[in-house]
Amino acid sequence: MVITFNHLYIKRIVYLSFLFVIVSCKTKTQDNANDKSFLKTLNKSNRVEISKLNAKELISFLKTNPEDDGFNILITIGQTKADWLNQTDLEYLISKINSKEKSKCIVRQISSFIPDSKHMTIGNQVISILESYRKKESFPNSLYICKAYKEEKINKFFSWVLFTFIFLTVYEFALWLDGRNFDFLDILFYFLGAIFSSLIITKLIPNIEISQQQVL
């Protein structure tokens, strides 16, 4: 059996294959360009220099506008320091861990990706903030922050947050006692007693009911 090749036919196949590759690359490039173009059109209210904000101000910027049906994105410029949260910040964030209020996703200015924010809540963003603080990392600690957490993760993390909060409270109380010339052994007794109480409390925390929806 003799197989003959039509040179014109082969030439067309090669041309179409080459054209397909070019169009595919162009489409992908165009998608990235569209994302970047969209990010540039966001107004100043959706763009913040995060190192100048405290925790409460950041959460305020993350709250969504119910009348806005578009992408809920907060563009952040730069990063915070690893130790940017103080006790007041921790107290505020702890109070928001279970919040189901809708939230924007955080996207760093150097990113060109737009995440889906339809399942994002203030509670999830609070956990991401506290998680980076726990790991001693600057925030945002990735190109975008738009993660939904499972219940087991939240329970474990909440225990750590509560322990840290109690520890800091006791530490400040110990400093207050020291300023009033209390005996060192008294201060040590209060300090160790509070740590022991913290460990017991974190073991007795009830399960937290929270949505387990995942970001699509």
XYZ file of C-alpha atoms in Angstrom:
216
model
C 0.000 0.000 0.000
C 1.458 3.329 -1.050
C 0.685 6.413 1.000
C 0.961 9.731 -0.797
C 1.158 13.095 0.947
C -0.464 16.203 -0.400
C 2.073 18.958 0.340
C -0.612 21.624 0.290
C -2.675 19.657 2.828
C 0.321 19.200 5.150
C 1.119 22.885 4.850
C -2.422 23.781 5.930
C -2.233 21.426 8.934
C 1.038 22.971 10.069
C -0.355 26.472 9.582
C -3.547 25.730 11.557
C -1.554 24.125 14.379
C 0.709 27.141 14.569
C -2.288 29.476 14.520
C -3.965 27.518 17.330
C -0.893 27.881 19.553
C -0.729 31.626 18.901
C -4.445 32.142 19.633
C -4.227 30.078 22.832
C -1.282 32.097 24.122
C -2.964 35.333 23.121
C -6.163 34.365 24.953
C -4.261 33.557 28.137
C -2.298 36.793 27.877
C -5.520 38.712 27.279
C -7.114 37.162 30.383
C -4.157 38.279 32.497
C -4.288 41.702 30.887
C -8.002 41.969 31.666
C -7.332 41.103 35.313
C -4.587 43.719 35.531
C -6.777 46.268 33.757
C -9.626 45.628 36.206
C -7.329 45.979 39.207
C -6.115 49.341 37.909
C -9.683 50.663 37.618
C -10.493 50.104 41.297
C -10.948 53.421 43.076
C -8.932 54.641 46.031
C -11.442 53.286 48.560
C -10.452 49.783 47.417
C -6.707 50.437 47.585
C -4.825 50.838 50.875
C -1.271 51.037 52.157
C -1.666 48.268 54.699
C 1.344 49.151 56.859
C -0.440 52.375 57.883
C -3.562 50.590 59.166
C -4.391 49.011 62.501
C -6.524 45.865 62.709
C -9.835 47.689 63.139
C -9.168 49.969 60.174
C -8.254 46.994 57.970
C -11.452 45.135 58.870
C -13.429 48.292 58.108
C -11.933 48.400 54.602
C -12.719 44.691 54.128
C -16.445 45.134 54.721
C -18.460 44.930 51.512
C -21.086 47.213 50.051
C -24.391 45.239 49.797
C -25.369 47.285 46.735
C -22.193 46.378 44.871
C -22.630 43.279 42.678
C -19.101 43.414 41.272
C -15.833 41.921 42.476
C -15.229 42.495 46.173
C -11.495 43.143 46.151
C -9.240 45.180 48.430
C -5.890 46.043 46.843
C -3.091 46.288 49.391
C 0.178 48.127 48.893
C 3.142 46.684 50.780
C 2.983 44.502 53.902
C 2.737 44.929 57.655
C 5.522 44.122 60.084
C 5.403 40.618 61.568
C 4.614 42.027 65.027
C 2.091 44.668 63.938
C -0.750 43.530 66.230
C -0.983 44.843 69.793
C -3.308 43.625 72.550
C -6.093 46.014 71.523
C -5.899 44.631 67.975
C -6.012 41.045 69.271
C -9.048 41.780 71.436
C -10.888 43.278 68.470
C -9.956 40.460 66.075
C -10.963 37.774 68.581
C -14.408 39.371 68.807
C -14.766 38.992 65.016
C -13.615 35.379 64.562
C -17.178 34.041 64.248
C -18.426 36.879 62.043
C -20.413 35.709 58.993
C -20.484 39.200 57.530
C -19.475 39.304 53.861
C -15.915 40.381 53.206
C -13.684 41.445 50.355
C -10.728 39.343 49.313
C -7.282 40.854 49.764
C -5.120 41.134 46.651
C -1.601 42.533 46.761
C -0.771 45.222 44.242
C 1.897 42.998 42.669
C -0.677 40.272 41.903
C -2.686 39.999 38.687
C -5.095 37.297 39.928
C -8.684 38.068 40.952
C -10.044 35.487 43.452
C -13.721 34.635 43.891
C -15.024 36.409 46.989
C -18.598 35.075 47.108
C -17.920 32.790 50.117
C -15.559 35.134 51.952
C -16.453 36.376 55.438
C -14.919 38.763 57.951
C -14.365 35.766 60.236
C -12.242 33.989 57.634
C -10.158 37.083 56.997
C -9.628 37.573 60.733
C -8.281 34.025 61.005
C -5.912 34.636 58.081
C -4.628 37.781 59.803
C -4.119 36.007 63.124
C -2.563 32.972 61.436
C 0.133 35.104 59.815
C 0.734 36.817 63.168
C 1.046 33.441 64.893
C 3.647 32.355 62.327
C 5.492 35.683 62.758
C 4.960 36.564 59.097
C 4.237 39.901 57.462
C 0.672 40.376 56.207
C -0.532 39.718 53.556
C 1.682 36.634 53.553
C 0.713 35.604 50.005
C -0.286 37.315 46.751
C -3.956 37.142 47.717
C -5.904 36.302 50.885
C -9.253 34.659 50.212
C -9.347 31.409 52.178
C -12.326 29.702 53.849
C -11.423 27.609 56.899
C -12.820 24.278 58.075
C -14.313 23.890 61.540
C -11.449 21.739 62.914
C -8.899 24.359 61.907
C -10.922 27.115 63.539
C -11.320 25.217 66.818
C -7.581 24.561 67.010
C -6.700 28.094 66.072
C -9.224 29.649 68.434
C -7.615 27.772 71.328
C -4.254 29.302 70.468
C -5.742 32.789 70.150
C -7.504 32.541 73.497
C -4.351 31.317 75.215
C -2.331 34.166 73.686
C -4.935 36.716 74.719
C -4.999 35.487 78.331
C -1.205 35.309 78.428
C -0.858 38.932 77.292
C -3.507 40.049 79.778
C -1.691 38.307 82.621
C 1.618 39.757 81.467
C 0.249 43.288 81.634
C -1.301 42.530 85.022
C 2.086 41.317 86.267
C 3.658 44.575 85.111
C 0.934 46.475 86.957
C 1.649 44.515 90.147
C 5.348 45.147 89.756
C 4.678 48.871 89.474
C 2.943 48.747 92.833
C 5.885 47.075 94.531
C 4.276 43.671 94.997
C 6.552 40.881 96.108
C 8.187 38.966 93.221
C 6.789 35.645 94.468
C 3.269 37.096 94.440
C 3.729 38.211 90.849
C 5.118 34.804 89.865
C 2.197 33.077 91.598
C -0.388 35.135 89.673
C 1.519 34.659 86.424
C 1.814 30.863 86.643
C -1.726 30.513 87.934
C -3.108 32.417 84.957
C -1.114 30.315 82.487
C -2.454 27.138 84.096
C -5.995 28.541 83.913
C -5.457 29.406 80.240
C -4.489 25.830 79.438
C -7.597 24.502 81.173
C -9.901 27.008 79.460
C -8.567 26.229 75.985
C -9.339 22.545 76.563
C -12.911 23.327 77.554
C -13.805 25.503 74.583
C -17.059 24.271 72.972
C -17.135 23.475 69.281
C -17.617 26.507 67.115
C -20.362 26.319 64.499
C -19.149 27.849 61.293
C -19.792 27.477 57.577
C -17.477 25.004 55.857
C -18.083 26.419 52.393
C -14.950 26.434 50.306
C -13.821 29.160 47.942
C -14.475 27.985 44.417
